[in-house]
Each structure stands twice: as structure tokens, then as C-alpha cells.
Amino acid sequence: MPSIVDYSLPISDIVRDSTKDVHDALIEKEGTKALLSGTLSKEDYILFLMILYQIYDNLERGLERHATHPALEPTYNPTLLYRTPALDKDIAHLSQTTAWKESDLYKELSTSPPEVLKVYVNRLQQLTETSPERLLAHAYVRYMGDMSGGQNIRRILAKSYELDEQEGSGVQFYDFKELKDSKRAGLGELRRIKDWYRRGMNSATENNAEWKAAILEEATQAFIWHADIFEFLATETGPEDDLTFDDEQFPLVVEGGRPKSTWSSGFAMTSFAAVLLAFCLGHFTLVVGGFTGTKGKEKWALLDAWFKSIVPQVGAWLESSSGGSI
């Protein structure tokens, strides 16, 4: 967090610009890398969803209780935002039982939670009783992240766990409805929802520097707790899981729970243009030189390997361009 913060700025700008360090710490966690690369085992992903369920359950209970609070009312829209019902459905689908709360895994999580989850849940409950305006920070960190890079994570998980991406069972957590319709929101609509959310939180805190300082403090802590959760997931991962993750092959990081390109504001257009130009030149060389014979096969293999290595970068750029930043 910067030593000097200009609290005359909109709170969405303050939080975005002042939490870079905790973002950077979050992306270094092995659990984060496993989630983004699709190497997190299904059991560990179910555990992750169960952790999120407890976080969201307590957060959304607080938001519901204080729906008319001046800091929370402008962004109050449970039909649009609440994630607890979707988490319930995803866990049931992945664990193949609607009685998942009776499972040994969830019972152990509830009776002997990891320290970070215990502290996080206790904090949300405390804020509900004493400082509901601070709940806005936790809602911002979660919802805005889920609407951003969550769409990319949805595709990765559907492929890793062999889920029907179109039908959506098992990845409904990442699905949001349109602002004025019941249809699943596309990237353009998600961008409009995020703009609506920013306007709401900005208007709620417009002339209240004390609230802004409190929300920034709370958001920073929320990111730290999420980093600790991913660290916990890494310790829970079994020996059969390969957590090797090469940033050069898959250069995605997380900002507020969303994948983004490895620089602060997205994959630069010049970088994308360079990738496209290089690919065109490579294609031209191969076409002119031919693909026949041993040399042709070697050239094709080299192009194939190179293109596969840049596909994630192009995907990251497209995601950040279409989905926008939090």
C-alpha cells in the first residue's frame, strides 16, 4: 500500500491502485498457479469451493442484513451477485451428492478449519456486527474478481475436469446473469455490470474519507487472506499433483481473484501485434520454403511448438481486453 493515499479519488481507483503488492504476493502461491494451470486435483478444487462457500455464506448474510446501509445499498443486488447458491450446486455436481455438507471433508473443514479460514470468517462476522461498511471491501474483492478472470478459469476447469462448459454444471459459480435479463452474461455485459458496481461503491463513499480508508485497509487484508488460502491449498495437494507452472508458458497472474496478463494493466496491443506479425512471417516462410522432406517436417515442428507457447499470451490479452480490469 502506498504511504500516501489520495482519498479524494473514487474508492474503486484507490483500491485498484493501492493493492498491487498484495496482488503480486498472491500470484506467487503454488495453489494459485495450480488453479490457473488446471493442475489442481478435483478433490482439492472441491475443498477450495467449500472454503469459498463458508466465506460467501458469511459475507452474503452480512450484506443481506445490512442491505439498506448507505455504504452497501448502491451495490445491493442479490439476484445478480450472490454466489452461495451457485457454489452449493457446483459442489453437489462435482462431489456427486446434494448432501455434501454431510461429507467427511466438509465436516472436517467446519470443525477444524485452517487458521486462515477461521480468522477470515470470524472477521466477516465481526464486521457484520460492528462495521458493515467494511463488508464492501470483501464484496468488491470477490465479486469483481469472479466477473473478470473467473471467465477464463471457468474454461480451464471445464477442460481439466471434463465438464460440459456450455451446459455449465460444475462451473456455475463463474456464471452471472445480465443486469436486465435472466440470460447468462457475456464479456460485454460483465463489463457493464462491473462498471455499475464501481459507480455504486464510488457514490456510496464519495465524500467519506474515513470509509475509504477503512475499505482500503479491509481489501488489502482480504487479498492477504486469499493468498494464505492458496498457500493452504498447496499444502493439501497430494504427491500425485504436479504443481510445476512455467510463467513463460502460461503468463497469467491474479488480480483480485482474476487472471490477467503479467503487467499491471493488461497485455499491450504492441505485444499482441508483434506476436501476430511473427506468426505471419513464420507462416510465410514455411509456405515459401515448403513443408516436404526432413527439413519441412523440422520447420513445421518448430512452428507448432512456438505457436503453442504463445497461445496462452494471446488468450490472456483477449481476456483482459474483453473482460476489463477490476
CSV table of C-alpha atoms in Angstrom, one decimal:
chain,number,residue,atom,x,y,z
A,1,MET,CA,0.0,0.0,0.0
A,2,PRO,CA,1.4,3.5,-0.8
A,3,SER,CA,2.5,5.5,2.1
A,4,ILE,CA,0.3,8.4,0.9
A,5,VAL,CA,-3.2,7.8,-0.4
A,6,ASP,CA,-5.3,10.5,-2.0
A,7,TYR,CA,-8.7,9.8,-0.5
A,8,SER,CA,-10.3,12.4,-2.8
A,9,LEU,CA,-10.2,9.8,-5.5
A,10,PRO,CA,-13.0,7.3,-6.2
A,11,ILE,CA,-12.7,4.3,-3.9
A,12,SER,CA,-12.6,1.8,-6.8
A,13,ASP,CA,-9.5,3.6,-8.1
A,14,ILE,CA,-7.9,3.7,-4.7
A,15,VAL,CA,-8.3,0.0,-4.0
A,16,ARG,CA,-7.2,-1.0,-7.5
A,17,ASP,CA,-4.1,1.2,-7.4
A,18,SER,CA,-3.1,0.6,-3.8
A,19,THR,CA,-3.2,-3.2,-3.6
A,20,LYS,CA,-0.6,-4.1,-6.2
A,21,ASP,CA,1.9,-5.5,-3.7
A,22,VAL,CA,-0.7,-7.9,-2.2
A,23,HIS,CA,-1.7,-9.0,-5.8
A,24,ASP,CA,2.0,-9.8,-6.5
A,25,ALA,CA,2.2,-11.9,-3.3
A,26,LEU,CA,-1.0,-13.8,-4.3
A,27,ILE,CA,0.2,-14.8,-7.7
A,28,GLU,CA,3.3,-16.4,-6.3
A,29,LYS,CA,1.4,-19.0,-4.3
A,30,GLU,CA,1.6,-22.6,-5.7
A,31,GLY,CA,-2.2,-23.1,-5.1
A,32,THR,CA,-2.9,-20.1,-7.4
A,33,LYS,CA,-0.7,-21.4,-10.1
A,34,ALA,CA,-2.3,-24.9,-9.8
A,35,LEU,CA,-5.8,-23.4,-10.2
A,36,LEU,CA,-4.8,-21.3,-13.2
A,37,SER,CA,-3.0,-24.1,-15.0
A,38,GLY,CA,-5.7,-26.6,-14.4
A,39,THR,CA,-3.5,-28.9,-12.4
A,40,LEU,CA,-5.4,-28.6,-9.1
A,41,SER,CA,-6.9,-32.0,-8.4
A,42,LYS,CA,-10.7,-32.3,-8.4
A,43,GLU,CA,-10.8,-33.1,-4.7
A,44,ASP,CA,-8.7,-30.1,-3.8
A,45,TYR,CA,-10.9,-27.9,-6.1
A,46,ILE,CA,-13.9,-29.2,-4.2
A,47,LEU,CA,-12.2,-28.3,-1.0
A,48,PHE,CA,-11.5,-24.8,-2.4
A,49,LEU,CA,-15.2,-24.4,-3.3
A,50,MET,CA,-16.1,-25.4,0.2
A,51,ILE,CA,-13.8,-22.8,1.7
A,52,LEU,CA,-15.4,-20.2,-0.6
A,53,TYR,CA,-18.8,-21.4,0.4
A,54,GLN,CA,-18.1,-20.6,4.0
A,55,ILE,CA,-16.7,-17.2,3.1
A,56,TYR,CA,-19.5,-16.2,0.8
A,57,ASP,CA,-22.2,-17.6,3.2
A,58,ASN,CA,-21.0,-15.3,6.0
A,59,LEU,CA,-20.3,-12.3,3.6
A,60,GLU,CA,-23.7,-12.5,2.0
A,61,ARG,CA,-25.5,-12.9,5.3
A,62,GLY,CA,-23.9,-9.7,6.3
A,63,LEU,CA,-24.8,-7.9,3.1
A,64,GLU,CA,-28.4,-9.1,3.4
A,65,ARG,CA,-28.7,-8.0,7.0
A,66,HIS,CA,-27.4,-4.5,6.1
A,67,ALA,CA,-29.0,-4.2,2.7
A,68,THR,CA,-30.1,-0.6,3.4
A,69,HIS,CA,-26.8,0.6,4.9
A,70,PRO,CA,-25.7,3.7,2.9
A,71,ALA,CA,-22.3,2.1,2.1
A,72,LEU,CA,-23.9,-1.2,0.8
A,73,GLU,CA,-27.3,-0.2,-0.6
A,74,PRO,CA,-26.0,1.1,-4.0
A,75,THR,CA,-24.4,-2.3,-4.8
A,76,TYR,CA,-27.1,-4.4,-3.3
A,77,ASN,CA,-28.4,-6.9,-5.9
A,78,PRO,CA,-28.5,-10.4,-4.5
A,79,THR,CA,-30.2,-11.9,-7.6
A,80,LEU,CA,-27.3,-10.6,-9.7
A,81,LEU,CA,-24.3,-11.1,-7.4
A,82,TYR,CA,-24.8,-13.7,-4.7
A,83,ARG,CA,-22.6,-16.8,-5.2
A,84,THR,CA,-23.6,-19.1,-2.4
A,85,PRO,CA,-26.4,-20.8,-4.3
A,86,ALA,CA,-24.1,-21.4,-7.3
A,87,LEU,CA,-21.3,-22.8,-5.0
A,88,ASP,CA,-23.8,-25.2,-3.5
A,89,LYS,CA,-24.8,-26.5,-6.9
A,90,ASP,CA,-21.1,-26.8,-8.1
A,91,ILE,CA,-20.0,-28.7,-5.1
A,92,ALA,CA,-23.0,-31.0,-5.3
A,93,HIS,CA,-22.2,-31.7,-9.0
A,94,LEU,CA,-18.5,-32.3,-8.5
A,95,SER,CA,-18.9,-34.4,-5.4
A,96,GLN,CA,-22.0,-36.2,-6.9
A,97,THR,CA,-24.2,-35.7,-3.9
A,98,THR,CA,-26.6,-32.9,-2.8
A,99,ALA,CA,-25.7,-34.0,0.8
A,100,TRP,CA,-22.1,-32.8,0.5
A,101,LYS,CA,-22.4,-30.9,3.8
A,102,GLU,CA,-22.6,-34.3,5.5
A,103,SER,CA,-19.3,-35.4,3.9
A,104,ASP,CA,-16.2,-36.1,6.0
A,105,LEU,CA,-14.4,-33.4,4.0
A,106,TYR,CA,-16.9,-30.6,4.8
A,107,LYS,CA,-17.3,-31.8,8.4
A,108,GLU,CA,-13.6,-31.6,9.0
A,109,LEU,CA,-13.4,-28.2,7.3
A,110,SER,CA,-16.2,-27.0,9.6
A,111,THR,CA,-15.0,-28.5,12.9
A,112,SER,CA,-11.2,-28.0,12.3
A,113,PRO,CA,-10.9,-25.2,9.8
A,114,PRO,CA,-7.5,-24.0,8.6
A,115,GLU,CA,-6.4,-21.0,10.6
A,116,VAL,CA,-6.9,-18.5,7.7
A,117,LEU,CA,-10.5,-19.6,7.1
A,118,LYS,CA,-11.3,-19.4,10.8
A,119,VAL,CA,-9.8,-15.8,11.0
A,120,TYR,CA,-11.5,-14.8,7.8
A,121,VAL,CA,-15.0,-16.0,8.8
A,122,ASN,CA,-14.6,-14.5,12.3
A,123,ARG,CA,-13.7,-11.2,10.7
A,124,LEU,CA,-16.7,-11.2,8.4
A,125,GLN,CA,-19.0,-12.0,11.3
A,126,GLN,CA,-17.4,-9.2,13.4
A,127,LEU,CA,-17.8,-6.7,10.6
A,128,THR,CA,-21.5,-7.6,10.3
A,129,GLU,CA,-22.0,-6.7,14.0
A,130,THR,CA,-19.8,-3.6,14.2
A,131,SER,CA,-18.6,-2.1,10.9
A,132,PRO,CA,-20.9,-3.2,8.0
A,133,GLU,CA,-19.4,-0.6,5.6
A,134,ARG,CA,-16.2,-2.6,5.6
A,135,LEU,CA,-18.1,-5.6,4.1
A,136,LEU,CA,-18.0,-3.6,0.8
A,137,ALA,CA,-14.3,-4.3,0.6
A,138,HIS,CA,-14.7,-8.0,0.7
A,139,ALA,CA,-17.7,-7.9,-1.7
A,140,TYR,CA,-15.6,-5.9,-4.1
A,141,VAL,CA,-12.6,-8.3,-4.0
A,142,ARG,CA,-14.7,-11.3,-4.6
A,143,TYR,CA,-17.4,-10.2,-7.0
A,144,MET,CA,-15.2,-8.1,-9.2
A,145,GLY,CA,-12.6,-10.9,-9.5
A,146,ASP,CA,-15.3,-13.5,-10.2
A,147,MET,CA,-16.7,-11.4,-13.0
A,148,SER,CA,-13.2,-10.8,-14.5
A,149,GLY,CA,-10.7,-13.6,-14.7
A,150,GLY,CA,-13.3,-16.1,-13.4
A,151,GLN,CA,-14.5,-16.5,-17.0
A,152,ASN,CA,-11.0,-17.7,-18.0
A,153,ILE,CA,-10.8,-20.0,-15.0
A,154,ARG,CA,-14.2,-21.4,-16.0
A,155,ARG,CA,-12.8,-22.6,-19.3
A,156,ILE,CA,-9.7,-24.1,-17.7
A,157,LEU,CA,-11.7,-26.0,-15.1
A,158,ALA,CA,-14.3,-27.3,-17.6
A,159,LYS,CA,-11.4,-28.8,-19.7
A,160,SER,CA,-9.5,-30.1,-16.7
A,161,TYR,CA,-12.4,-31.9,-15.1
A,162,GLU,CA,-14.2,-32.8,-18.3
A,163,LEU,CA,-17.2,-30.7,-17.6
A,164,ASP,CA,-19.8,-29.5,-20.2
A,165,GLU,CA,-18.8,-25.9,-20.5
A,166,GLN,CA,-21.9,-25.0,-22.5
A,167,GLU,CA,-24.3,-26.7,-20.1
A,168,GLY,CA,-22.4,-25.2,-17.1
A,169,SER,CA,-22.8,-27.9,-14.4
A,170,GLY,CA,-19.8,-27.7,-12.0
A,171,VAL,CA,-18.8,-24.2,-13.1
A,172,GLN,CA,-22.0,-22.2,-12.3
A,173,PHE,CA,-20.0,-20.2,-9.7
A,174,TYR,CA,-18.5,-18.2,-12.6
A,175,ASP,CA,-21.8,-17.6,-14.3
A,176,PHE,CA,-23.6,-14.2,-13.8
A,177,LYS,CA,-26.9,-13.1,-15.3
A,178,GLU,CA,-27.3,-10.0,-17.3
A,179,LEU,CA,-28.3,-6.8,-15.5
A,180,LYS,CA,-31.8,-6.7,-17.1
A,181,ASP,CA,-32.3,-10.2,-18.2
A,182,SER,CA,-32.0,-13.8,-16.9
A,183,LYS,CA,-29.6,-14.8,-19.7
A,184,ARG,CA,-26.0,-15.7,-18.9
A,185,ALA,CA,-23.9,-12.5,-19.2
A,186,GLY,CA,-21.2,-12.4,-21.8
A,187,LEU,CA,-18.0,-10.5,-21.5
A,188,GLY,CA,-19.5,-7.2,-22.7
A,189,GLU,CA,-22.4,-7.5,-20.2
A,190,LEU,CA,-19.9,-8.4,-17.4
A,191,ARG,CA,-18.0,-5.2,-18.2
A,192,ARG,CA,-21.3,-3.2,-17.8
A,193,ILE,CA,-22.0,-4.9,-14.5
A,194,LYS,CA,-18.6,-4.1,-13.2
A,195,ASP,CA,-19.0,-0.5,-14.3
A,196,TRP,CA,-22.3,-0.4,-12.4
A,197,TYR,CA,-20.7,-1.9,-9.3
A,198,ARG,CA,-17.8,0.7,-9.4
A,199,ARG,CA,-20.3,3.5,-9.7
A,200,GLY,CA,-22.3,2.2,-6.8
A,201,MET,CA,-19.3,1.9,-4.4
A,202,ASN,CA,-17.9,5.2,-5.6
A,203,SER,CA,-21.2,7.0,-4.9
A,204,ALA,CA,-21.6,5.3,-1.5
A,205,THR,CA,-18.3,6.6,-0.3
A,206,GLU,CA,-17.9,9.7,-2.3
A,207,ASN,CA,-17.4,12.2,0.5
A,208,ASN,CA,-16.3,9.9,3.3
A,209,ALA,CA,-12.6,9.6,3.5
A,210,GLU,CA,-12.9,7.6,6.7
A,211,TRP,CA,-14.9,4.9,5.0
A,212,LYS,CA,-12.5,4.9,2.0
A,213,ALA,CA,-9.5,4.3,4.4
A,214,ALA,CA,-11.3,1.5,6.1
A,215,ILE,CA,-12.4,-0.2,2.9
A,216,LEU,CA,-8.8,0.0,1.5
A,217,GLU,CA,-7.4,-1.5,4.7
A,218,GLU,CA,-10.0,-4.3,4.6
A,219,ALA,CA,-9.5,-5.0,0.9
A,220,THR,CA,-5.7,-5.3,1.4
A,221,GLN,CA,-6.3,-7.8,4.2
A,222,ALA,CA,-8.8,-9.7,2.1
A,223,PHE,CA,-6.1,-10.2,-0.6
A,224,ILE,CA,-3.6,-11.4,2.0
A,225,TRP,CA,-6.1,-13.9,3.4
A,226,HIS,CA,-6.8,-15.2,-0.2
A,227,ALA,CA,-3.0,-15.7,-0.6
A,228,ASP,CA,-3.0,-17.7,2.6
A,229,ILE,CA,-5.9,-19.8,1.4
A,230,PHE,CA,-4.0,-20.7,-1.8
A,231,GLU,CA,-0.9,-21.5,0.3
A,232,PHE,CA,-3.1,-23.8,2.4
A,233,LEU,CA,-4.4,-25.5,-0.8
A,234,ALA,CA,-0.8,-26.1,-1.9
A,235,THR,CA,0.0,-27.9,1.3
A,236,GLU,CA,-3.1,-30.0,0.9
A,237,THR,CA,-2.2,-31.1,-2.7
A,238,GLY,CA,-1.3,-34.7,-2.9
A,239,PRO,CA,2.1,-36.0,-4.2
A,240,GLU,CA,0.4,-37.1,-7.4
A,241,ASP,CA,-0.3,-33.5,-8.4
A,242,ASP,CA,2.3,-31.7,-10.4
A,243,LEU,CA,2.3,-28.0,-9.4
A,244,THR,CA,5.0,-27.0,-11.9
A,245,PHE,CA,3.9,-23.9,-13.6
A,246,ASP,CA,6.1,-22.0,-16.1
A,247,ASP,CA,5.1,-18.3,-16.3
A,248,GLU,CA,6.8,-18.2,-19.7
A,249,GLN,CA,4.4,-20.8,-21.0
A,250,PHE,CA,1.3,-19.5,-19.2
A,251,PRO,CA,2.0,-15.9,-18.2
A,252,LEU,CA,-1.2,-15.2,-16.1
A,253,VAL,CA,-1.3,-13.7,-12.7
A,254,VAL,CA,-4.2,-12.9,-10.5
A,255,GLU,CA,-5.6,-9.5,-9.6
A,256,GLY,CA,-8.4,-9.7,-7.1
A,257,GLY,CA,-9.1,-13.3,-8.0
A,258,ARG,CA,-8.9,-12.9,-11.7
A,259,PRO,CA,-6.3,-14.0,-14.3
A,260,LYS,CA,-4.6,-11.1,-16.1
A,261,SER,CA,-1.5,-10.5,-18.1
A,262,THR,CA,1.8,-10.2,-16.2
A,263,TRP,CA,1.9,-6.4,-16.4
A,264,SER,CA,-0.2,-4.1,-14.4
A,265,SER,CA,-2.9,-3.1,-16.9
A,266,GLY,CA,-3.2,-5.9,-19.4
A,267,PHE,CA,-1.4,-7.4,-22.4
A,268,ALA,CA,-0.2,-4.4,-24.5
A,269,MET,CA,-1.5,-4.0,-28.0
A,270,THR,CA,2.0,-3.7,-29.3
A,271,SER,CA,2.9,-7.1,-27.8
A,272,PHE,CA,-0.1,-8.6,-29.5
A,273,ALA,CA,0.8,-7.0,-32.8
A,274,ALA,CA,4.3,-8.4,-32.5
A,275,VAL,CA,3.0,-11.9,-31.9
A,276,LEU,CA,0.7,-11.7,-34.8
A,277,LEU,CA,3.4,-10.3,-37.1
A,278,ALA,CA,5.8,-13.0,-36.1
A,279,PHE,CA,3.3,-15.7,-36.7
A,280,CYS,CA,2.5,-14.3,-40.2
A,281,LEU,CA,6.2,-14.2,-41.0
A,282,GLY,CA,6.7,-17.7,-39.8
A,283,HIS,CA,3.7,-18.9,-41.9
A,284,PHE,CA,5.0,-17.1,-45.0
A,285,THR,CA,8.5,-18.6,-44.6
A,286,LEU,CA,7.0,-22.1,-44.3
A,287,VAL,CA,4.7,-21.7,-47.3
A,288,VAL,CA,7.6,-20.4,-49.5
A,289,GLY,CA,10.1,-22.9,-48.3
A,290,GLY,CA,7.7,-25.8,-48.4
A,291,PHE,CA,6.8,-28.5,-45.8
A,292,THR,CA,8.2,-31.5,-47.7
A,293,GLY,CA,11.1,-33.6,-46.7
A,294,THR,CA,13.0,-33.8,-43.4
A,295,LYS,CA,13.6,-30.0,-43.4
A,296,GLY,CA,9.9,-29.3,-43.9
A,297,LYS,CA,9.0,-31.5,-41.0
A,298,GLU,CA,11.5,-29.8,-38.8
A,299,LYS,CA,10.2,-26.4,-39.7
A,300,TRP,CA,6.6,-27.5,-39.0
A,301,ALA,CA,7.6,-28.9,-35.6
A,302,LEU,CA,9.4,-25.7,-34.7
A,303,LEU,CA,6.4,-23.5,-35.7
A,304,ASP,CA,4.0,-25.8,-33.9
A,305,ALA,CA,6.0,-25.7,-30.6
A,306,TRP,CA,6.4,-21.9,-30.9
A,307,PHE,CA,2.7,-21.2,-31.6
A,308,LYS,CA,1.6,-23.4,-28.6
A,309,SER,CA,3.9,-21.4,-26.4
A,310,ILE,CA,2.3,-18.1,-27.3
A,311,VAL,CA,-1.4,-19.2,-27.3
A,312,PRO,CA,-1.8,-18.5,-23.5
A,313,GLN,CA,-0.4,-15.0,-24.0
A,314,VAL,CA,-2.9,-14.3,-26.8
A,315,GLY,CA,-5.6,-15.7,-24.6
A,316,ALA,CA,-4.6,-13.5,-21.7
A,317,TRP,CA,-4.6,-10.4,-23.9
A,318,LEU,CA,-8.1,-11.3,-25.2
A,319,GLU,CA,-9.4,-11.9,-21.7
A,320,SER,CA,-8.0,-8.6,-20.3
A,321,SER,CA,-9.2,-6.7,-23.4
A,322,SER,CA,-12.7,-8.1,-23.4
A,323,GLY,CA,-13.3,-8.5,-19.7
A,324,GLY,CA,-11.7,-5.3,-18.4
A,325,SER,CA,-9.9,-4.8,-15.1
A,326,ILE,CA,-11.5,-4.9,-11.7
